[in-house]
Amino acid sequence: MEADKKKLALNIVSSKVNHKGFGAGAIDLSNVSGVIIDGDEAYLDEGTLHAKSKIEKGIKFSINKEDVPNGRKAWIVWVAVDRTEEGAYYAGMTACEMLIDTEARRGWKILAEHVNKMDAAMKRKFIFDGLDDKERALLKNQLIAHNEEWWNRSDQALRDALS
């Protein structure tokens, strides 16, 4: 009988299906990913959705910047992808700052900001406050390297913001 019981699990429900009852209205994260900008490098990291990216693993985060005096600045850029008849494109994008001290295994980030910025990206907004010219160039190059066709189909506001 124990094996017959259904276990509750976190389900990310697609908006393409008409769900009723339990799970209705859940958020579809299937088209959201994170790009990490760390120093001279920008890369796609699937672990970002669960705070398990390469640079976040093993780090104890605080909401106080003072707890990470030797932290280096890094960013998670939430990227939402959408599709039209012409094909997929980068539809929304927002940048969230973090401080990481790998040696001390300490970091700073504001989780609520990360959640709100992910939501903004899903709502097709572009927010790059705080990114300097070098970081914007790294992000642009990573997006083009990942899929140049998506970049070319993206809104001109995105291409202008990262140029």
JSON list of N, CA and C in Angstrom, two decimals, residues 92-160:
[
{"chain": "A", "resi": 92, "resn": "GLY", "atom": "N", "xyz": [13.69, 38.29, -22.61]},
{"chain": "A", "resi": 92, "resn": "GLY", "atom": "CA", "xyz": [13.82, 39.09, -21.40]},
{"chain": "A", "resi": 92, "resn": "GLY", "atom": "C", "xyz": [15.14, 38.75, -20.73]},
{"chain": "A", "resi": 93, "resn": "MET", "atom": "N", "xyz": [15.71, 39.75, -20.02]},
{"chain": "A", "resi": 93, "resn": "MET", "atom": "CA", "xyz": [17.02, 39.53, -19.43]},
{"chain": "A", "resi": 93, "resn": "MET", "atom": "C", "xyz": [17.24, 40.52, -18.30]},
{"chain": "A", "resi": 94, "resn": "THR", "atom": "N", "xyz": [17.70, 40.03, -17.15]},
{"chain": "A", "resi": 94, "resn": "THR", "atom": "CA", "xyz": [17.98, 40.88, -16.00]},
{"chain": "A", "resi": 94, "resn": "THR", "atom": "C", "xyz": [19.24, 40.41, -15.29]},
{"chain": "A", "resi": 95, "resn": "ALA", "atom": "N", "xyz": [19.99, 41.36, -14.75]},
{"chain": "A", "resi": 95, "resn": "ALA", "atom": "CA", "xyz": [21.27, 41.06, -14.10]},
{"chain": "A", "resi": 95, "resn": "ALA", "atom": "C", "xyz": [21.16, 41.23, -12.58]},
{"chain": "A", "resi": 96, "resn": "CYS", "atom": "N", "xyz": [21.71, 40.26, -11.84]},
{"chain": "A", "resi": 96, "resn": "CYS", "atom": "CA", "xyz": [21.71, 40.30, -10.37]},
{"chain": "A", "resi": 96, "resn": "CYS", "atom": "C", "xyz": [23.14, 40.17, -9.87]},
{"chain": "A", "resi": 97, "resn": "GLU", "atom": "N", "xyz": [23.53, 41.10, -9.01]},
{"chain": "A", "resi": 97, "resn": "GLU", "atom": "CA", "xyz": [24.89, 41.10, -8.47]},
{"chain": "A", "resi": 97, "resn": "GLU", "atom": "C", "xyz": [25.03, 40.13, -7.30]},
{"chain": "A", "resi": 98, "resn": "MET", "atom": "N", "xyz": [26.25, 39.59, -7.18]},
{"chain": "A", "resi": 98, "resn": "MET", "atom": "CA", "xyz": [26.64, 38.76, -6.04]},
{"chain": "A", "resi": 98, "resn": "MET", "atom": "C", "xyz": [28.07, 39.11, -5.69]},
{"chain": "A", "resi": 99, "resn": "LEU", "atom": "N", "xyz": [28.47, 38.82, -4.47]},
{"chain": "A", "resi": 99, "resn": "LEU", "atom": "CA", "xyz": [29.87, 38.85, -4.07]},
{"chain": "A", "resi": 99, "resn": "LEU", "atom": "C", "xyz": [30.23, 37.43, -3.67]},
{"chain": "A", "resi": 100, "resn": "ILE", "atom": "N", "xyz": [31.38, 36.95, -4.12]},
{"chain": "A", "resi": 100, "resn": "ILE", "atom": "CA", "xyz": [31.82, 35.59, -3.84]},
{"chain": "A", "resi": 100, "resn": "ILE", "atom": "C", "xyz": [33.25, 35.63, -3.31]},
{"chain": "A", "resi": 101, "resn": "ASP", "atom": "N", "xyz": [33.47, 35.00, -2.15]},
{"chain": "A", "resi": 101, "resn": "ASP", "atom": "CA", "xyz": [34.81, 34.80, -1.61]},
{"chain": "A", "resi": 101, "resn": "ASP", "atom": "C", "xyz": [35.02, 33.29, -1.54]},
{"chain": "A", "resi": 102, "resn": "THR", "atom": "N", "xyz": [35.64, 32.76, -2.58]},
{"chain": "A", "resi": 102, "resn": "THR", "atom": "CA", "xyz": [35.79, 31.32, -2.71]},
{"chain": "A", "resi": 102, "resn": "THR", "atom": "C", "xyz": [36.62, 30.73, -1.57]},
{"chain": "A", "resi": 103, "resn": "GLU", "atom": "N", "xyz": [37.71, 31.40, -1.20]},
{"chain": "A", "resi": 103, "resn": "GLU", "atom": "CA", "xyz": [38.58, 30.88, -0.13]},
{"chain": "A", "resi": 103, "resn": "GLU", "atom": "C", "xyz": [37.85, 30.79, 1.20]},
{"chain": "A", "resi": 104, "resn": "ALA", "atom": "N", "xyz": [37.11, 31.84, 1.55]},
{"chain": "A", "resi": 104, "resn": "ALA", "atom": "CA", "xyz": [36.39, 31.85, 2.83]},
{"chain": "A", "resi": 104, "resn": "ALA", "atom": "C", "xyz": [35.05, 31.11, 2.73]},
{"chain": "A", "resi": 105, "resn": "ARG", "atom": "N", "xyz": [34.66, 30.72, 1.52]},
{"chain": "A", "resi": 105, "resn": "ARG", "atom": "CA", "xyz": [33.40, 30.03, 1.27]},
{"chain": "A", "resi": 105, "resn": "ARG", "atom": "C", "xyz": [32.21, 30.85, 1.75]},
{"chain": "A", "resi": 106, "resn": "ARG", "atom": "N", "xyz": [32.30, 32.16, 1.50]},
{"chain": "A", "resi": 106, "resn": "ARG", "atom": "CA", "xyz": [31.26, 33.10, 1.89]},
{"chain": "A", "resi": 106, "resn": "ARG", "atom": "C", "xyz": [30.80, 33.88, 0.67]},
{"chain": "A", "resi": 107, "resn": "GLY", "atom": "N", "xyz": [29.55, 34.31, 0.69]},
{"chain": "A", "resi": 107, "resn": "GLY", "atom": "CA", "xyz": [29.04, 35.11, -0.40]},
{"chain": "A", "resi": 107, "resn": "GLY", "atom": "C", "xyz": [27.94, 36.03, 0.06]},
{"chain": "A", "resi": 108, "resn": "TRP", "atom": "N", "xyz": [27.61, 36.99, -0.80]},
{"chain": "A", "resi": 108, "resn": "TRP", "atom": "CA", "xyz": [26.51, 37.92, -0.53]},
{"chain": "A", "resi": 108, "resn": "TRP", "atom": "C", "xyz": [25.61, 37.95, -1.75]},
{"chain": "A", "resi": 109, "resn": "LYS", "atom": "N", "xyz": [24.33, 37.85, -1.49]},
{"chain": "A", "resi": 109, "resn": "LYS", "atom": "CA", "xyz": [23.31, 38.09, -2.50]},
{"chain": "A", "resi": 109, "resn": "LYS", "atom": "C", "xyz": [21.99, 38.28, -1.78]},
{"chain": "A", "resi": 110, "resn": "ILE", "atom": "N", "xyz": [21.10, 38.95, -2.45]},
{"chain": "A", "resi": 110, "resn": "ILE", "atom": "CA", "xyz": [19.77, 39.17, -1.90]},
{"chain": "A", "resi": 110, "resn": "ILE", "atom": "C", "xyz": [18.81, 38.27, -2.68]},
{"chain": "A", "resi": 111, "resn": "LEU", "atom": "N", "xyz": [18.37, 37.20, -2.06]},
{"chain": "A", "resi": 111, "resn": "LEU", "atom": "CA", "xyz": [17.54, 36.21, -2.74]},
{"chain": "A", "resi": 111, "resn": "LEU", "atom": "C", "xyz": [16.27, 36.84, -3.31]},
{"chain": "A", "resi": 112, "resn": "ALA", "atom": "N", "xyz": [15.64, 37.73, -2.55]},
{"chain": "A", "resi": 112, "resn": "ALA", "atom": "CA", "xyz": [14.42, 38.36, -3.04]},
{"chain": "A", "resi": 112, "resn": "ALA", "atom": "C", "xyz": [14.68, 39.13, -4.34]},
{"chain": "A", "resi": 113, "resn": "GLU", "atom": "N", "xyz": [15.84, 39.78, -4.44]},
{"chain": "A", "resi": 113, "resn": "GLU", "atom": "CA", "xyz": [16.18, 40.50, -5.68]},
{"chain": "A", "resi": 113, "resn": "GLU", "atom": "C", "xyz": [16.33, 39.52, -6.84]},
{"chain": "A", "resi": 114, "resn": "HIS", "atom": "N", "xyz": [16.97, 38.38, -6.58]},
{"chain": "A", "resi": 114, "resn": "HIS", "atom": "CA", "xyz": [17.15, 37.39, -7.64]},
{"chain": "A", "resi": 114, "resn": "HIS", "atom": "C", "xyz": [15.80, 36.86, -8.12]},
{"chain": "A", "resi": 115, "resn": "VAL", "atom": "N", "xyz": [14.88, 36.61, -7.20]},
{"chain": "A", "resi": 115, "resn": "VAL", "atom": "CA", "xyz": [13.56, 36.12, -7.57]},
{"chain": "A", "resi": 115, "resn": "VAL", "atom": "C", "xyz": [12.80, 37.19, -8.36]},
{"chain": "A", "resi": 116, "resn": "ASN", "atom": "N", "xyz": [12.84, 38.43, -7.88]},
{"chain": "A", "resi": 116, "resn": "ASN", "atom": "CA", "xyz": [12.14, 39.51, -8.57]},
{"chain": "A", "resi": 116, "resn": "ASN", "atom": "C", "xyz": [12.72, 39.78, -9.95]},
{"chain": "A", "resi": 117, "resn": "LYS", "atom": "N", "xyz": [14.05, 39.70, -10.08]},
{"chain": "A", "resi": 117, "resn": "LYS", "atom": "CA", "xyz": [14.68, 39.93, -11.38]},
{"chain": "A", "resi": 117, "resn": "LYS", "atom": "C", "xyz": [14.38, 38.77, -12.33]},
{"chain": "A", "resi": 118, "resn": "MET", "atom": "N", "xyz": [14.32, 37.54, -11.81]},
{"chain": "A", "resi": 118, "resn": "MET", "atom": "CA", "xyz": [13.96, 36.41, -12.67]},
{"chain": "A", "resi": 118, "resn": "MET", "atom": "C", "xyz": [12.54, 36.62, -13.19]},
{"chain": "A", "resi": 119, "resn": "ASP", "atom": "N", "xyz": [11.65, 37.05, -12.31]},
{"chain": "A", "resi": 119, "resn": "ASP", "atom": "CA", "xyz": [10.27, 37.34, -12.69]},
{"chain": "A", "resi": 119, "resn": "ASP", "atom": "C", "xyz": [10.22, 38.42, -13.76]},
{"chain": "A", "resi": 120, "resn": "ALA", "atom": "N", "xyz": [11.03, 39.47, -13.60]},
{"chain": "A", "resi": 120, "resn": "ALA", "atom": "CA", "xyz": [11.07, 40.56, -14.59]},
{"chain": "A", "resi": 120, "resn": "ALA", "atom": "C", "xyz": [11.55, 40.04, -15.94]},
{"chain": "A", "resi": 121, "resn": "ALA", "atom": "N", "xyz": [12.55, 39.17, -15.95]},
{"chain": "A", "resi": 121, "resn": "ALA", "atom": "CA", "xyz": [13.02, 38.59, -17.21]},
{"chain": "A", "resi": 121, "resn": "ALA", "atom": "C", "xyz": [11.91, 37.78, -17.87]},
{"chain": "A", "resi": 122, "resn": "MET", "atom": "N", "xyz": [11.17, 37.03, -17.07]},
{"chain": "A", "resi": 122, "resn": "MET", "atom": "CA", "xyz": [10.06, 36.23, -17.61]},
{"chain": "A", "resi": 122, "resn": "MET", "atom": "C", "xyz": [8.95, 37.12, -18.15]},
{"chain": "A", "resi": 123, "resn": "LYS", "atom": "N", "xyz": [8.88, 38.37, -17.63]},
{"chain": "A", "resi": 123, "resn": "LYS", "atom": "CA", "xyz": [7.88, 39.32, -18.11]},
{"chain": "A", "resi": 123, "resn": "LYS", "atom": "C", "xyz": [8.42, 40.17, -19.25]},
{"chain": "A", "resi": 124, "resn": "ARG", "atom": "N", "xyz": [9.51, 39.70, -19.85]},
{"chain": "A", "resi": 124, "resn": "ARG", "atom": "CA", "xyz": [10.09, 40.30, -21.06]},
{"chain": "A", "resi": 124, "resn": "ARG", "atom": "C", "xyz": [10.70, 41.68, -20.84]},
{"chain": "A", "resi": 125, "resn": "LYS", "atom": "N", "xyz": [11.32, 41.88, -19.67]},
{"chain": "A", "resi": 125, "resn": "LYS", "atom": "CA", "xyz": [12.00, 43.14, -19.39]},
{"chain": "A", "resi": 125, "resn": "LYS", "atom": "C", "xyz": [13.50, 42.95, -19.53]},
{"chain": "A", "resi": 126, "resn": "PHE", "atom": "N", "xyz": [14.18, 44.06, -19.79]},
{"chain": "A", "resi": 126, "resn": "PHE", "atom": "CA", "xyz": [15.64, 44.08, -19.87]},
{"chain": "A", "resi": 126, "resn": "PHE", "atom": "C", "xyz": [16.15, 45.03, -18.80]},
{"chain": "A", "resi": 127, "resn": "ILE", "atom": "N", "xyz": [16.88, 44.50, -17.81]},
{"chain": "A", "resi": 127, "resn": "ILE", "atom": "CA", "xyz": [17.41, 45.31, -16.71]},
{"chain": "A", "resi": 127, "resn": "ILE", "atom": "C", "xyz": [18.88, 44.93, -16.54]},
{"chain": "A", "resi": 128, "resn": "PHE", "atom": "N", "xyz": [19.76, 45.90, -16.81]},
{"chain": "A", "resi": 128, "resn": "PHE", "atom": "CA", "xyz": [21.20, 45.66, -16.72]},
{"chain": "A", "resi": 128, "resn": "PHE", "atom": "C", "xyz": [21.88, 46.64, -15.79]},
{"chain": "A", "resi": 129, "resn": "ASP", "atom": "N", "xyz": [21.15, 47.21, -14.84]},
{"chain": "A", "resi": 129, "resn": "ASP", "atom": "CA", "xyz": [21.72, 48.17, -13.90]},
{"chain": "A", "resi": 129, "resn": "ASP", "atom": "C", "xyz": [22.94, 47.56, -13.20]},
{"chain": "A", "resi": 130, "resn": "GLY", "atom": "N", "xyz": [24.04, 48.30, -13.20]},
{"chain": "A", "resi": 130, "resn": "GLY", "atom": "CA", "xyz": [25.24, 47.86, -12.51]},
{"chain": "A", "resi": 130, "resn": "GLY", "atom": "C", "xyz": [26.26, 47.17, -13.39]},
{"chain": "A", "resi": 131, "resn": "LEU", "atom": "N", "xyz": [25.83, 46.62, -14.51]},
{"chain": "A", "resi": 131, "resn": "LEU", "atom": "CA", "xyz": [26.80, 45.98, -15.41]},
{"chain": "A", "resi": 131, "resn": "LEU", "atom": "C", "xyz": [27.64, 47.05, -16.10]},
{"chain": "A", "resi": 132, "resn": "ASP", "atom": "N", "xyz": [28.96, 46.88, -16.05]},
{"chain": "A", "resi": 132, "resn": "ASP", "atom": "CA", "xyz": [29.83, 47.83, -16.74]},
{"chain": "A", "resi": 132, "resn": "ASP", "atom": "C", "xyz": [29.97, 47.42, -18.22]},
{"chain": "A", "resi": 133, "resn": "ASP", "atom": "N", "xyz": [30.69, 48.23, -18.98]},
{"chain": "A", "resi": 133, "resn": "ASP", "atom": "CA", "xyz": [30.83, 47.98, -20.42]},
{"chain": "A", "resi": 133, "resn": "ASP", "atom": "C", "xyz": [31.47, 46.62, -20.71]},
{"chain": "A", "resi": 134, "resn": "LYS", "atom": "N", "xyz": [32.48, 46.26, -19.93]},
{"chain": "A", "resi": 134, "resn": "LYS", "atom": "CA", "xyz": [33.17, 44.97, -20.13]},
{"chain": "A", "resi": 134, "resn": "LYS", "atom": "C", "xyz": [32.21, 43.81, -19.88]},
{"chain": "A", "resi": 135, "resn": "GLU", "atom": "N", "xyz": [31.43, 43.91, -18.80]},
{"chain": "A", "resi": 135, "resn": "GLU", "atom": "CA", "xyz": [30.48, 42.83, -18.47]},
{"chain": "A", "resi": 135, "resn": "GLU", "atom": "C", "xyz": [29.37, 42.74, -19.51]},
{"chain": "A", "resi": 136, "resn": "ARG", "atom": "N", "xyz": [28.93, 43.87, -20.02]},
{"chain": "A", "resi": 136, "resn": "ARG", "atom": "CA", "xyz": [27.92, 43.86, -21.07]},
{"chain": "A", "resi": 136, "resn": "ARG", "atom": "C", "xyz": [28.47, 43.20, -22.34]},
{"chain": "A", "resi": 137, "resn": "ALA", "atom": "N", "xyz": [29.73, 43.49, -22.66]},
{"chain": "A", "resi": 137, "resn": "ALA", "atom": "CA", "xyz": [30.35, 42.87, -23.84]},
{"chain": "A", "resi": 137, "resn": "ALA", "atom": "C", "xyz": [30.50, 41.37, -23.66]},
{"chain": "A", "resi": 138, "resn": "LEU", "atom": "N", "xyz": [30.90, 40.94, -22.45]},
{"chain": "A", "resi": 138, "resn": "LEU", "atom": "CA", "xyz": [31.01, 39.50, -22.17]},
{"chain": "A", "resi": 138, "resn": "LEU", "atom": "C", "xyz": [29.66, 38.81, -22.35]},
{"chain": "A", "resi": 139, "resn": "LEU", "atom": "N", "xyz": [28.61, 39.43, -21.82]},
{"chain": "A", "resi": 139, "resn": "LEU", "atom": "CA", "xyz": [27.26, 38.86, -21.94]},
{"chain": "A", "resi": 139, "resn": "LEU", "atom": "C", "xyz": [26.84, 38.79, -23.40]},
{"chain": "A", "resi": 140, "resn": "LYS", "atom": "N", "xyz": [27.03, 39.88, -24.13]},
{"chain": "A", "resi": 140, "resn": "LYS", "atom": "CA", "xyz": [26.66, 39.90, -25.54]},
{"chain": "A", "resi": 140, "resn": "LYS", "atom": "C", "xyz": [27.38, 38.79, -26.31]},
{"chain": "A", "resi": 141, "resn": "ASN", "atom": "N", "xyz": [28.68, 38.65, -26.09]},
{"chain": "A", "resi": 141, "resn": "ASN", "atom": "CA", "xyz": [29.46, 37.63, -26.79]},
{"chain": "A", "resi": 141, "resn": "ASN", "atom": "C", "xyz": [28.97, 36.23, -26.45]},
{"chain": "A", "resi": 142, "resn": "GLN", "atom": "N", "xyz": [28.61, 35.99, -25.18]},
{"chain": "A", "resi": 142, "resn": "GLN", "atom": "CA", "xyz": [28.11, 34.68, -24.77]},
{"chain": "A", "resi": 142, "resn": "GLN", "atom": "C", "xyz": [26.77, 34.39, -25.45]},
{"chain": "A", "resi": 143, "resn": "LEU", "atom": "N", "xyz": [25.88, 35.38, -25.50]},
{"chain": "A", "resi": 143, "resn": "LEU", "atom": "CA", "xyz": [24.57, 35.18, -26.13]},
{"chain": "A", "resi": 143, "resn": "LEU", "atom": "C", "xyz": [24.72, 34.87, -27.61]},
{"chain": "A", "resi": 144, "resn": "ILE", "atom": "N", "xyz": [25.60, 35.61, -28.28]},
{"chain": "A", "resi": 144, "resn": "ILE", "atom": "CA", "xyz": [25.82, 35.37, -29.71]},
{"chain": "A", "resi": 144, "resn": "ILE", "atom": "C", "xyz": [26.46, 34.01, -29.93]},
{"chain": "A", "resi": 145, "resn": "ALA", "atom": "N", "xyz": [27.44, 33.67, -29.09]},
{"chain": "A", "resi": 145, "resn": "ALA", "atom": "CA", "xyz": [28.11, 32.36, -29.23]},
{"chain": "A", "resi": 145, "resn": "ALA", "atom": "C", "xyz": [27.12, 31.22, -28.98]},
{"chain": "A", "resi": 146, "resn": "HIS", "atom": "N", "xyz": [26.20, 31.41, -28.04]},
{"chain": "A", "resi": 146, "resn": "HIS", "atom": "CA", "xyz": [25.23, 30.35, -27.75]},
{"chain": "A", "resi": 146, "resn": "HIS", "atom": "C", "xyz": [24.29, 30.14, -28.94]},
{"chain": "A", "resi": 147, "resn": "ASN", "atom": "N", "xyz": [23.75, 31.26, -29.49]},
{"chain": "A", "resi": 147, "resn": "ASN", "atom": "CA", "xyz": [22.88, 31.11, -30.65]},
{"chain": "A", "resi": 147, "resn": "ASN", "atom": "C", "xyz": [22.73, 32.48, -31.33]},
{"chain": "A", "resi": 148, "resn": "GLU", "atom": "N", "xyz": [23.48, 32.66, -32.40]},
{"chain": "A", "resi": 148, "resn": "GLU", "atom": "CA", "xyz": [23.48, 33.94, -33.10]},
{"chain": "A", "resi": 148, "resn": "GLU", "atom": "C", "xyz": [22.12, 34.24, -33.74]},
{"chain": "A", "resi": 149, "resn": "GLU", "atom": "N", "xyz": [21.40, 33.23, -34.18]},
{"chain": "A", "resi": 149, "resn": "GLU", "atom": "CA", "xyz": [20.08, 33.45, -34.77]},
{"chain": "A", "resi": 149, "resn": "GLU", "atom": "C", "xyz": [19.12, 34.03, -33.73]},
{"chain": "A", "resi": 150, "resn": "TRP", "atom": "N", "xyz": [19.18, 33.51, -32.50]},
{"chain": "A", "resi": 150, "resn": "TRP", "atom": "CA", "xyz": [18.34, 34.05, -31.43]},
{"chain": "A", "resi": 150, "resn": "TRP", "atom": "C", "xyz": [18.68, 35.52, -31.19]},
{"chain": "A", "resi": 151, "resn": "TRP", "atom": "N", "xyz": [19.98, 35.83, -31.17]},
{"chain": "A", "resi": 151, "resn": "TRP", "atom": "CA", "xyz": [20.43, 37.20, -30.97]},
{"chain": "A", "resi": 151, "resn": "TRP", "atom": "C", "xyz": [19.87, 38.11, -32.08]},
{"chain": "A", "resi": 152, "resn": "ASN", "atom": "N", "xyz": [19.96, 37.66, -33.32]},
{"chain": "A", "resi": 152, "resn": "ASN", "atom": "CA", "xyz": [19.50, 38.47, -34.45]},
{"chain": "A", "resi": 152, "resn": "ASN", "atom": "C", "xyz": [18.00, 38.70, -34.44]},
{"chain": "A", "resi": 153, "resn": "ARG", "atom": "N", "xyz": [17.23, 37.76, -33.88]},
{"chain": "A", "resi": 153, "resn": "ARG", "atom": "CA", "xyz": [15.78, 37.90, -33.80]},
{"chain": "A", "resi": 153, "resn": "ARG", "atom": "C", "xyz": [15.34, 38.69, -32.56]},
{"chain": "A", "resi": 154, "resn": "SER", "atom": "N", "xyz": [16.24, 38.95, -31.65]},
{"chain": "A", "resi": 154, "resn": "SER", "atom": "CA", "xyz": [15.89, 39.63, -30.40]},
{"chain": "A", "resi": 154, "resn": "SER", "atom": "C", "xyz": [15.57, 41.10, -30.62]},
{"chain": "A", "resi": 155, "resn": "ASP", "atom": "N", "xyz": [14.85, 41.66, -29.66]},
{"chain": "A", "resi": 155, "resn": "ASP", "atom": "CA", "xyz": [14.44, 43.05, -29.71]},
{"chain": "A", "resi": 155, "resn": "ASP", "atom": "C", "xyz": [15.63, 43.98, -29.84]},
{"chain": "A", "resi": 156, "resn": "GLN", "atom": "N", "xyz": [15.46, 45.04, -30.60]},
{"chain": "A", "resi": 156, "resn": "GLN", "atom": "CA", "xyz": [16.54, 46.01, -30.79]},
{"chain": "A", "resi": 156, "resn": "GLN", "atom": "C", "xyz": [16.96, 46.64, -29.47]},
{"chain": "A", "resi": 157, "resn": "ALA", "atom": "N", "xyz": [16.03, 46.77, -28.52]},
{"chain": "A", "resi": 157, "resn": "ALA", "atom": "CA", "xyz": [16.36, 47.35, -27.20]},
{"chain": "A", "resi": 157, "resn": "ALA", "atom": "C", "xyz": [17.44, 46.51, -26.50]},
{"chain": "A", "resi": 158, "resn": "LEU", "atom": "N", "xyz": [17.39, 45.19, -26.63]},
{"chain": "A", "resi": 158, "resn": "LEU", "atom": "CA", "xyz": [18.40, 44.33, -26.03]},
{"chain": "A", "resi": 158, "resn": "LEU", "atom": "C", "xyz": [19.74, 44.56, -26.73]},
{"chain": "A", "resi": 159, "resn": "ARG", "atom": "N", "xyz": [19.73, 44.52, -28.05]},
{"chain": "A", "resi": 159, "resn": "ARG", "atom": "CA", "xyz": [20.99, 44.69, -28.78]},
{"chain": "A", "resi": 159, "resn": "ARG", "atom": "C", "xyz": [21.61, 46.05, -28.50]},
{"chain": "A", "resi": 160, "resn": "ASP", "atom": "N", "xyz": [20.79, 47.09, -28.36]},
{"chain": "A", "resi": 160, "resn": "ASP", "atom": "CA", "xyz": [21.31, 48.43, -28.04]},
{"chain": "A", "resi": 160, "resn": "ASP", "atom": "C", "xyz": [21.88, 48.47, -26.62]}
]
